[in-house]
Amino acid sequence: MKVYDLGKRKWIDKYYPGNYGAPGRPRNKKRKKTPEDIARVNQRNKEKKVQLLILANFKEGDWHLILTYKKEERPPDMDQAKKDISEFMDSMRRECKKLGIPFKWIRVTEVGKRGGCHHHLVIENFPGVVKLVQKYWTHGRTHFTPLYEDGEFEDLAEYLVKKETKEEWTGCSYSRSRNLVIPEPTKEVVHRKRWKKEPQPPKGWRLVPNTLVNGINPVTEYPYQHYMIEQLCDSG
């Protein structure tokens, strides 16, 4: 069992090691991993990494920001798109430094076959951030969507990661600020034949809605489970 401490929340991973297998089930013979197996595992790992970064560094009410281009200002390639977003990010960093605010962000940039380009960012909500974004992004429109924690962070992480594999896009670039907290798990070996499909959180905690997943690892073919719990407010 791996537990990621995210402050008022915890992400919990339960799985059976592939070299031992699940109790009550025969150990699977080693088989060659197919490209599809590897792609599915890599996809899930990417989604999990991005989701944990969002959970550890951003909160409900922060922003999923989309920066678009006017048709006449669309970049011809990824190099120009990176230059545009780099200039924007530099301006935001300078303004945040003046305000004494750390500028935290996660970014995915996409350029399509027909020249369409979008920049997706996750940024903190602080006083004046909307006006700053609108001031320094001069190539097109700005779209702000507030983050909501109950399941939405997982959906957003999946959405951002899946952008990399869409056939209509010719290029995708992922980046993040260096000042993000990178969650590291504590690990525990639990000697138990099986786990409950509906986990029972410890006293003072509750299961976060829409976060429970019971699945089968496509490589080991053994069950896994992950979910989040959050600490209840002290009513006293």
PDB file of C-alpha atoms in Angstrom:
ATOM      1  CA  MET A   1       0.000   0.000   0.000  1.00  0.00           C
ATOM      2  CA  LYS A   2       1.299   3.448  -0.954  1.00  0.00           C
ATOM      3  CA  VAL A   3      -0.007   6.558   0.794  1.00  0.00           C
ATOM      4  CA  TYR A   4       0.589  10.053  -0.597  1.00  0.00           C
ATOM      5  CA  ASP A   5       0.114  12.737   2.055  1.00  0.00           C
ATOM      6  CA  LEU A   6      -1.468  15.774   0.372  1.00  0.00           C
ATOM      7  CA  GLY A   7      -2.253  17.774   3.504  1.00  0.00           C
ATOM      8  CA  LYS A   8      -5.943  17.533   4.296  1.00  0.00           C
ATOM      9  CA  ARG A   9      -6.161  14.709   1.767  1.00  0.00           C
ATOM     10  CA  LYS A  10      -4.431  11.391   1.166  1.00  0.00           C
ATOM     11  CA  TRP A  11      -4.136   9.387  -2.035  1.00  0.00           C
ATOM     12  CA  ILE A  12      -4.034   5.628  -1.379  1.00  0.00           C
ATOM     13  CA  ASP A  13      -2.776   2.976  -3.807  1.00  0.00           C
ATOM     14  CA  LYS A  14      -3.326  -0.732  -3.135  1.00  0.00           C
ATOM     15  CA  TYR A  15      -1.887  -3.407  -5.407  1.00  0.00           C
ATOM     16  CA  TYR A  16      -0.440  -6.918  -5.475  1.00  0.00           C
ATOM     17  CA  PRO A  17       3.262  -7.218  -6.399  1.00  0.00           C
ATOM     18  CA  GLY A  18       3.604  -8.902  -9.769  1.00  0.00           C
ATOM     19  CA  ASN A  19       6.289 -11.290  -8.545  1.00  0.00           C
ATOM     20  CA  TYR A  20       4.063 -12.752  -5.818  1.00  0.00           C
ATOM     21  CA  GLY A  21       0.553 -12.352  -7.110  1.00  0.00           C
ATOM     22  CA  ALA A  22      -2.769 -12.055  -5.369  1.00  0.00           C
ATOM     23  CA  PRO A  23      -3.590 -14.440  -2.487  1.00  0.00           C
ATOM     24  CA  GLY A  24      -5.891 -17.234  -3.561  1.00  0.00           C
ATOM     25  CA  ARG A  25      -4.921 -16.830  -7.198  1.00  0.00           C
ATOM     26  CA  PRO A  26      -2.178 -18.685  -9.067  1.00  0.00           C
ATOM     27  CA  ARG A  27       0.942 -16.706  -9.813  1.00  0.00           C
ATOM     28  CA  ASN A  28       0.784 -15.492 -13.382  1.00  0.00           C
ATOM     29  CA  LYS A  29       3.411 -16.742 -15.763  1.00  0.00           C
ATOM     30  CA  LYS A  30       5.614 -14.051 -17.156  1.00  0.00           C
ATOM     31  CA  ARG A  31       4.454 -12.981 -20.572  1.00  0.00           C
ATOM     32  CA  LYS A  32       5.822 -10.545 -23.056  1.00  0.00           C
ATOM     33  CA  LYS A  33       4.350  -7.090 -22.673  1.00  0.00           C
ATOM     34  CA  THR A  34       2.570  -5.892 -25.785  1.00  0.00           C
ATOM     35  CA  PRO A  35       2.891  -2.283 -27.003  1.00  0.00           C
ATOM     36  CA  GLU A  36      -0.746  -1.813 -25.994  1.00  0.00           C
ATOM     37  CA  ASP A  37       0.021  -3.025 -22.444  1.00  0.00           C
ATOM     38  CA  ILE A  38       2.930  -0.622 -22.142  1.00  0.00           C
ATOM     39  CA  ALA A  39       0.917   2.269 -23.580  1.00  0.00           C
ATOM     40  CA  ARG A  40      -1.946   1.724 -21.105  1.00  0.00           C
ATOM     41  CA  VAL A  41       0.382   1.546 -18.102  1.00  0.00           C
ATOM     42  CA  ASN A  42       2.352   4.593 -19.237  1.00  0.00           C
ATOM     43  CA  GLN A  43      -0.861   6.518 -19.802  1.00  0.00           C
ATOM     44  CA  ARG A  44      -2.174   5.704 -16.336  1.00  0.00           C
ATOM     45  CA  ASN A  45       1.168   6.596 -14.724  1.00  0.00           C
ATOM     46  CA  LYS A  46       1.268   9.958 -16.523  1.00  0.00           C
ATOM     47  CA  GLU A  47      -2.281  10.749 -15.448  1.00  0.00           C
ATOM     48  CA  LYS A  48      -1.484   9.846 -11.858  1.00  0.00           C
ATOM     49  CA  LYS A  49       1.685  11.960 -11.828  1.00  0.00           C
ATOM     50  CA  VAL A  50      -0.125  15.036 -13.129  1.00  0.00           C
ATOM     51  CA  GLN A  51      -3.072  14.539 -10.798  1.00  0.00           C
ATOM     52  CA  LEU A  52      -0.809  14.258  -7.743  1.00  0.00           C
ATOM     53  CA  LEU A  53       1.016  17.437  -8.789  1.00  0.00           C
ATOM     54  CA  ILE A  54      -2.297  19.269  -9.085  1.00  0.00           C
ATOM     55  CA  LEU A  55      -3.543  17.984  -5.738  1.00  0.00           C
ATOM     56  CA  ALA A  56      -0.311  18.776  -3.899  1.00  0.00           C
ATOM     57  CA  ASN A  57       0.055  22.292  -5.285  1.00  0.00           C
ATOM     58  CA  PHE A  58      -3.371  23.662  -6.195  1.00  0.00           C
ATOM     59  CA  LYS A  59      -6.723  23.964  -4.480  1.00  0.00           C
ATOM     60  CA  GLU A  60     -10.388  24.394  -5.202  1.00  0.00           C
ATOM     61  CA  GLY A  61     -10.915  27.807  -6.771  1.00  0.00           C
ATOM     62  CA  ASP A  62      -7.583  27.883  -8.616  1.00  0.00           C
ATOM     63  CA  TRP A  63      -7.698  28.054 -12.403  1.00  0.00           C
ATOM     64  CA  HIS A  64      -7.619  25.813 -15.424  1.00  0.00           C
ATOM     65  CA  LEU A  65      -6.609  28.452 -17.964  1.00  0.00           C
ATOM     66  CA  ILE A  66      -6.816  28.061 -21.748  1.00  0.00           C
ATOM     67  CA  LEU A  67      -5.014  30.566 -23.970  1.00  0.00           C
ATOM     68  CA  THR A  68      -6.130  30.632 -27.603  1.00  0.00           C
ATOM     69  CA  TYR A  69      -5.035  32.475 -30.746  1.00  0.00           C
ATOM     70  CA  LYS A  70      -6.715  34.783 -33.189  1.00  0.00           C
ATOM     71  CA  LYS A  71      -6.767  33.108 -36.582  1.00  0.00           C
ATOM     72  CA  GLU A  72      -4.303  35.590 -38.063  1.00  0.00           C
ATOM     73  CA  GLU A  73      -1.865  35.086 -35.173  1.00  0.00           C
ATOM     74  CA  ARG A  74      -1.730  31.296 -35.114  1.00  0.00           C
ATOM     75  CA  PRO A  75       1.865  30.047 -34.819  1.00  0.00           C
ATOM     76  CA  PRO A  76       3.164  28.091 -37.826  1.00  0.00           C
ATOM     77  CA  ASP A  77       4.888  25.484 -35.659  1.00  0.00           C
ATOM     78  CA  MET A  78       5.651  24.344 -32.115  1.00  0.00           C
ATOM     79  CA  ASP A  79       8.811  26.463 -31.910  1.00  0.00           C
ATOM     80  CA  GLN A  80       6.834  29.680 -32.349  1.00  0.00           C
ATOM     81  CA  ALA A  81       4.129  28.466 -29.954  1.00  0.00           C
ATOM     82  CA  LYS A  82       6.791  27.808 -27.308  1.00  0.00           C
ATOM     83  CA  LYS A  83       8.245  31.282 -27.875  1.00  0.00           C
ATOM     84  CA  ASP A  84       4.828  32.896 -27.421  1.00  0.00           C
ATOM     85  CA  ILE A  85       4.041  31.073 -24.204  1.00  0.00           C
ATOM     86  CA  SER A  86       7.580  31.606 -22.887  1.00  0.00           C
ATOM     87  CA  GLU A  87       7.219  35.384 -23.268  1.00  0.00           C
ATOM     88  CA  PHE A  88       3.865  35.243 -21.494  1.00  0.00           C
ATOM     89  CA  MET A  89       5.243  33.145 -18.633  1.00  0.00           C
ATOM     90  CA  ASP A  90       8.247  35.465 -18.205  1.00  0.00           C
ATOM     91  CA  SER A  91       5.908  38.439 -17.853  1.00  0.00           C
ATOM     92  CA  MET A  92       3.770  36.605 -15.287  1.00  0.00           C
ATOM     93  CA  ARG A  93       6.842  35.600 -13.281  1.00  0.00           C
ATOM     94  CA  ARG A  94       8.086  39.192 -13.162  1.00  0.00           C
ATOM     95  CA  GLU A  95       4.717  40.468 -11.954  1.00  0.00           C
ATOM     96  CA  CYS A  96       4.432  37.727  -9.323  1.00  0.00           C
ATOM     97  CA  LYS A  97       7.946  38.512  -8.085  1.00  0.00           C
ATOM     98  CA  LYS A  98       6.948  42.158  -7.598  1.00  0.00           C
ATOM     99  CA  LEU A  99       3.933  40.997  -5.590  1.00  0.00           C
ATOM    100  CA  GLY A 100       5.977  38.517  -3.568  1.00  0.00           C
ATOM    101  CA  ILE A 101       3.883  35.613  -4.862  1.00  0.00           C
ATOM    102  CA  PRO A 102       5.424  32.331  -6.106  1.00  0.00           C
ATOM    103  CA  PHE A 103       4.208  31.590  -9.630  1.00  0.00           C
ATOM    104  CA  LYS A 104       3.211  27.918  -9.782  1.00  0.00           C
ATOM    105  CA  TRP A 105       1.999  26.334 -12.995  1.00  0.00           C
ATOM    106  CA  ILE A 106       1.508  23.209 -15.100  1.00  0.00           C
ATOM    107  CA  ARG A 107       1.304  23.658 -18.864  1.00  0.00           C
ATOM    108  CA  VAL A 108       0.419  21.681 -21.982  1.00  0.00           C
ATOM    109  CA  THR A 109       0.836  23.309 -25.414  1.00  0.00           C
ATOM    110  CA  GLU A 110      -0.695  21.824 -28.571  1.00  0.00           C
ATOM    111  CA  VAL A 111      -0.278  22.653 -32.244  1.00  0.00           C
ATOM    112  CA  GLY A 112      -2.605  20.987 -34.751  1.00  0.00           C
ATOM    113  CA  LYS A 113      -2.216  20.027 -38.401  1.00  0.00           C
ATOM    114  CA  ARG A 114      -4.266  23.036 -39.502  1.00  0.00           C
ATOM    115  CA  GLY A 115      -2.299  25.446 -37.335  1.00  0.00           C
ATOM    116  CA  GLY A 116      -4.758  25.557 -34.435  1.00  0.00           C
ATOM    117  CA  CYS A 117      -2.984  26.053 -31.139  1.00  0.00           C
ATOM    118  CA  HIS A 118      -3.995  26.163 -27.477  1.00  0.00           C
ATOM    119  CA  HIS A 119      -2.078  26.502 -24.246  1.00  0.00           C
ATOM    120  CA  HIS A 120      -3.614  24.736 -21.216  1.00  0.00           C
ATOM    121  CA  LEU A 121      -2.378  25.874 -17.802  1.00  0.00           C
ATOM    122  CA  VAL A 122      -3.172  25.146 -14.189  1.00  0.00           C
ATOM    123  CA  ILE A 123      -2.340  28.224 -12.103  1.00  0.00           C
ATOM    124  CA  GLU A 124      -3.089  29.584  -8.654  1.00  0.00           C
ATOM    125  CA  ASN A 125      -5.835  32.105  -8.071  1.00  0.00           C
ATOM    126  CA  PHE A 126      -4.480  35.232  -6.421  1.00  0.00           C
ATOM    127  CA  PRO A 127      -5.701  38.864  -6.384  1.00  0.00           C
ATOM    128  CA  GLY A 128      -5.294  40.422  -9.803  1.00  0.00           C
ATOM    129  CA  VAL A 129      -4.310  37.239 -11.660  1.00  0.00           C
ATOM    130  CA  VAL A 130      -7.147  37.490 -14.202  1.00  0.00           C
ATOM    131  CA  LYS A 131      -6.184  41.042 -15.180  1.00  0.00           C
ATOM    132  CA  LEU A 132      -2.508  40.073 -15.433  1.00  0.00           C
ATOM    133  CA  VAL A 133      -3.273  37.149 -17.725  1.00  0.00           C
ATOM    134  CA  GLN A 134      -5.477  39.301 -19.940  1.00  0.00           C
ATOM    135  CA  LYS A 135      -2.806  42.009 -20.037  1.00  0.00           C
ATOM    136  CA  TYR A 136       0.068  39.756 -21.100  1.00  0.00           C
ATOM    137  CA  TRP A 137      -1.689  37.277 -23.389  1.00  0.00           C
ATOM    138  CA  THR A 138      -2.171  39.432 -26.482  1.00  0.00           C
ATOM    139  CA  HIS A 139      -2.509  36.714 -29.151  1.00  0.00           C
ATOM    140  CA  GLY A 140      -6.139  35.793 -28.555  1.00  0.00           C
ATOM    141  CA  ARG A 141      -8.671  34.930 -25.882  1.00  0.00           C
ATOM    142  CA  THR A 142      -8.316  33.766 -22.291  1.00  0.00           C
ATOM    143  CA  HIS A 143     -10.669  31.157 -20.807  1.00  0.00           C
ATOM    144  CA  PHE A 144     -10.773  30.660 -17.023  1.00  0.00           C
ATOM    145  CA  THR A 145     -12.408  27.600 -15.454  1.00  0.00           C
ATOM    146  CA  PRO A 146     -12.273  27.219 -11.639  1.00  0.00           C
ATOM    147  CA  LEU A 147     -10.991  23.926 -10.266  1.00  0.00           C
ATOM    148  CA  TYR A 148     -13.266  21.715  -8.191  1.00  0.00           C
ATOM    149  CA  GLU A 149     -11.720  18.966  -6.142  1.00  0.00           C
ATOM    150  CA  ASP A 150     -14.339  16.193  -6.060  1.00  0.00           C
ATOM    151  CA  GLY A 151     -13.208  14.100  -9.010  1.00  0.00           C
ATOM    152  CA  GLU A 152     -12.501  17.089 -11.263  1.00  0.00           C
ATOM    153  CA  PHE A 153      -8.735  17.033 -10.624  1.00  0.00           C
ATOM    154  CA  GLU A 154      -8.567  13.454 -11.898  1.00  0.00           C
ATOM    155  CA  ASP A 155     -10.629  14.338 -14.967  1.00  0.00           C
ATOM    156  CA  LEU A 156      -8.403  17.331 -15.699  1.00  0.00           C
ATOM    157  CA  ALA A 157      -5.200  15.293 -15.361  1.00  0.00           C
ATOM    158  CA  GLU A 158      -6.604  12.653 -17.719  1.00  0.00           C
ATOM    159  CA  TYR A 159      -7.668  15.351 -20.179  1.00  0.00           C
ATOM    160  CA  LEU A 160      -4.267  17.065 -20.203  1.00  0.00           C
ATOM    161  CA  VAL A 161      -2.314  13.826 -20.624  1.00  0.00           C
ATOM    162  CA  LYS A 162      -4.586  12.420 -23.344  1.00  0.00           C
ATOM    163  CA  LYS A 163      -3.999  15.520 -25.452  1.00  0.00           C
ATOM    164  CA  GLU A 164      -0.562  14.078 -26.243  1.00  0.00           C
ATOM    165  CA  THR A 165      -2.037  11.111 -28.099  1.00  0.00           C
ATOM    166  CA  LYS A 166      -4.751  12.781 -30.194  1.00  0.00           C
ATOM    167  CA  GLU A 167      -4.083  12.084 -33.865  1.00  0.00           C
ATOM    168  CA  GLU A 168      -5.272  15.497 -34.974  1.00  0.00           C
ATOM    169  CA  TRP A 169      -2.383  17.152 -33.134  1.00  0.00           C
ATOM    170  CA  THR A 170       1.062  17.295 -34.709  1.00  0.00           C
ATOM    171  CA  GLY A 171       2.830  18.400 -31.579  1.00  0.00           C
ATOM    172  CA  CYS A 172       2.408  18.605 -27.816  1.00  0.00           C
ATOM    173  CA  SER A 173       4.673  20.067 -25.146  1.00  0.00           C
ATOM    174  CA  TYR A 174       4.290  19.480 -21.398  1.00  0.00           C
ATOM    175  CA  SER A 175       6.065  21.563 -18.774  1.00  0.00           C
ATOM    176  CA  ARG A 176       5.737  22.678 -15.155  1.00  0.00           C
ATOM    177  CA  SER A 177       7.322  25.160 -12.796  1.00  0.00           C
ATOM    178  CA  ARG A 178      10.245  23.953 -10.701  1.00  0.00           C
ATOM    179  CA  ASN A 179       8.732  25.216  -7.462  1.00  0.00           C
ATOM    180  CA  LEU A 180       6.001  22.566  -7.346  1.00  0.00           C
ATOM    181  CA  VAL A 181       5.885  20.124  -4.448  1.00  0.00           C
ATOM    182  CA  ILE A 182       6.469  16.590  -5.760  1.00  0.00           C
ATOM    183  CA  PRO A 183       4.585  14.113  -3.532  1.00  0.00           C
ATOM    184  CA  GLU A 184       6.503  11.036  -2.360  1.00  0.00           C
ATOM    185  CA  PRO A 185       4.598   8.082  -0.880  1.00  0.00           C
ATOM    186  CA  THR A 186       5.093   6.116   2.296  1.00  0.00           C
ATOM    187  CA  LYS A 187       4.979   2.371   1.649  1.00  0.00           C
ATOM    188  CA  GLU A 188       3.556  -0.401   3.780  1.00  0.00           C
ATOM    189  CA  VAL A 189       3.314  -4.161   3.213  1.00  0.00           C
ATOM    190  CA  VAL A 190      -0.172  -5.277   4.255  1.00  0.00           C
ATOM    191  CA  HIS A 191      -0.575  -9.004   4.876  1.00  0.00           C
ATOM    192  CA  ARG A 192      -4.174  -9.470   3.873  1.00  0.00           C
ATOM    193  CA  LYS A 193      -5.841 -11.801   1.384  1.00  0.00           C
ATOM    194  CA  ARG A 194      -7.995  -9.108  -0.176  1.00  0.00           C
ATOM    195  CA  TRP A 195      -9.258  -5.592   0.318  1.00  0.00           C
ATOM    196  CA  LYS A 196     -12.809  -4.288   0.488  1.00  0.00           C
ATOM    197  CA  LYS A 197     -14.257  -2.939  -2.734  1.00  0.00           C
ATOM    198  CA  GLU A 198     -15.628  -0.078  -0.634  1.00  0.00           C
ATOM    199  CA  PRO A 199     -12.796   1.025   1.685  1.00  0.00           C
ATOM    200  CA  GLN A 200     -13.613   2.200   5.192  1.00  0.00           C
ATOM    201  CA  PRO A 201     -11.710   5.434   5.975  1.00  0.00           C
ATOM    202  CA  PRO A 202     -10.291   5.848   9.483  1.00  0.00           C
ATOM    203  CA  LYS A 203     -12.208   7.861  12.070  1.00  0.00           C
ATOM    204  CA  GLY A 204     -12.246  11.543  11.243  1.00  0.00           C
ATOM    205  CA  TRP A 205     -11.822  10.957   7.512  1.00  0.00           C
ATOM    206  CA  ARG A 206     -14.193  10.415   4.585  1.00  0.00           C
ATOM    207  CA  LEU A 207     -13.900   8.942   1.104  1.00  0.00           C
ATOM    208  CA  VAL A 208     -13.699  11.711  -1.499  1.00  0.00           C
ATOM    209  CA  PRO A 209     -16.593  11.253  -3.969  1.00  0.00           C
ATOM    210  CA  ASN A 210     -15.787   9.946  -7.450  1.00  0.00           C
ATOM    211  CA  THR A 211     -12.190   8.976  -6.613  1.00  0.00           C
ATOM    212  CA  LEU A 212     -12.564   5.234  -5.921  1.00  0.00           C
ATOM    213  CA  VAL A 213     -11.230   3.017  -8.727  1.00  0.00           C
ATOM    214  CA  ASN A 214     -11.081  -0.801  -8.665  1.00  0.00           C
ATOM    215  CA  GLY A 215      -9.252  -2.129 -11.699  1.00  0.00           C
ATOM    216  CA  ILE A 216      -7.044  -4.824 -13.184  1.00  0.00           C
ATOM    217  CA  ASN A 217      -3.413  -4.181 -14.052  1.00  0.00           C
ATOM    218  CA  PRO A 218      -3.122  -4.970 -17.789  1.00  0.00           C
ATOM    219  CA  VAL A 219       0.434  -6.299 -17.358  1.00  0.00           C
ATOM    220  CA  THR A 220       0.252  -8.380 -14.145  1.00  0.00           C
ATOM    221  CA  GLU A 221      -3.497  -9.069 -14.490  1.00  0.00           C
ATOM    222  CA  TYR A 222      -3.853  -8.575 -10.728  1.00  0.00           C
ATOM    223  CA  PRO A 223      -6.342  -6.219  -9.047  1.00  0.00           C
ATOM    224  CA  TYR A 224      -5.481  -2.732  -7.901  1.00  0.00           C
ATOM    225  CA  GLN A 225      -7.392  -0.022  -6.075  1.00  0.00           C
ATOM    226  CA  HIS A 226      -6.872   3.676  -5.599  1.00  0.00           C
ATOM    227  CA  TYR A 227      -8.903   6.386  -3.933  1.00  0.00           C
ATOM    228  CA  MET A 228      -8.625   9.548  -1.886  1.00  0.00           C
ATOM    229  CA  ILE A 229      -9.739  10.345   1.626  1.00  0.00           C
ATOM    230  CA  GLU A 230     -10.012  13.742   3.259  1.00  0.00           C
ATOM    231  CA  GLN A 231      -9.994  14.906   6.836  1.00  0.00           C
ATOM    232  CA  LEU A 232     -13.328  16.011   8.239  1.00  0.00           C
ATOM    233  CA  CYS A 233     -13.596  19.478   9.727  1.00  0.00           C
ATOM    234  CA  ASP A 234     -13.588  19.592  13.515  1.00  0.00           C
ATOM    235  CA  SER A 235     -17.128  20.559  14.390  1.00  0.00           C
ATOM    236  CA  GLY A 236     -16.018  21.365  17.913  1.00  0.00           C
TER     237      GLY A 236
END
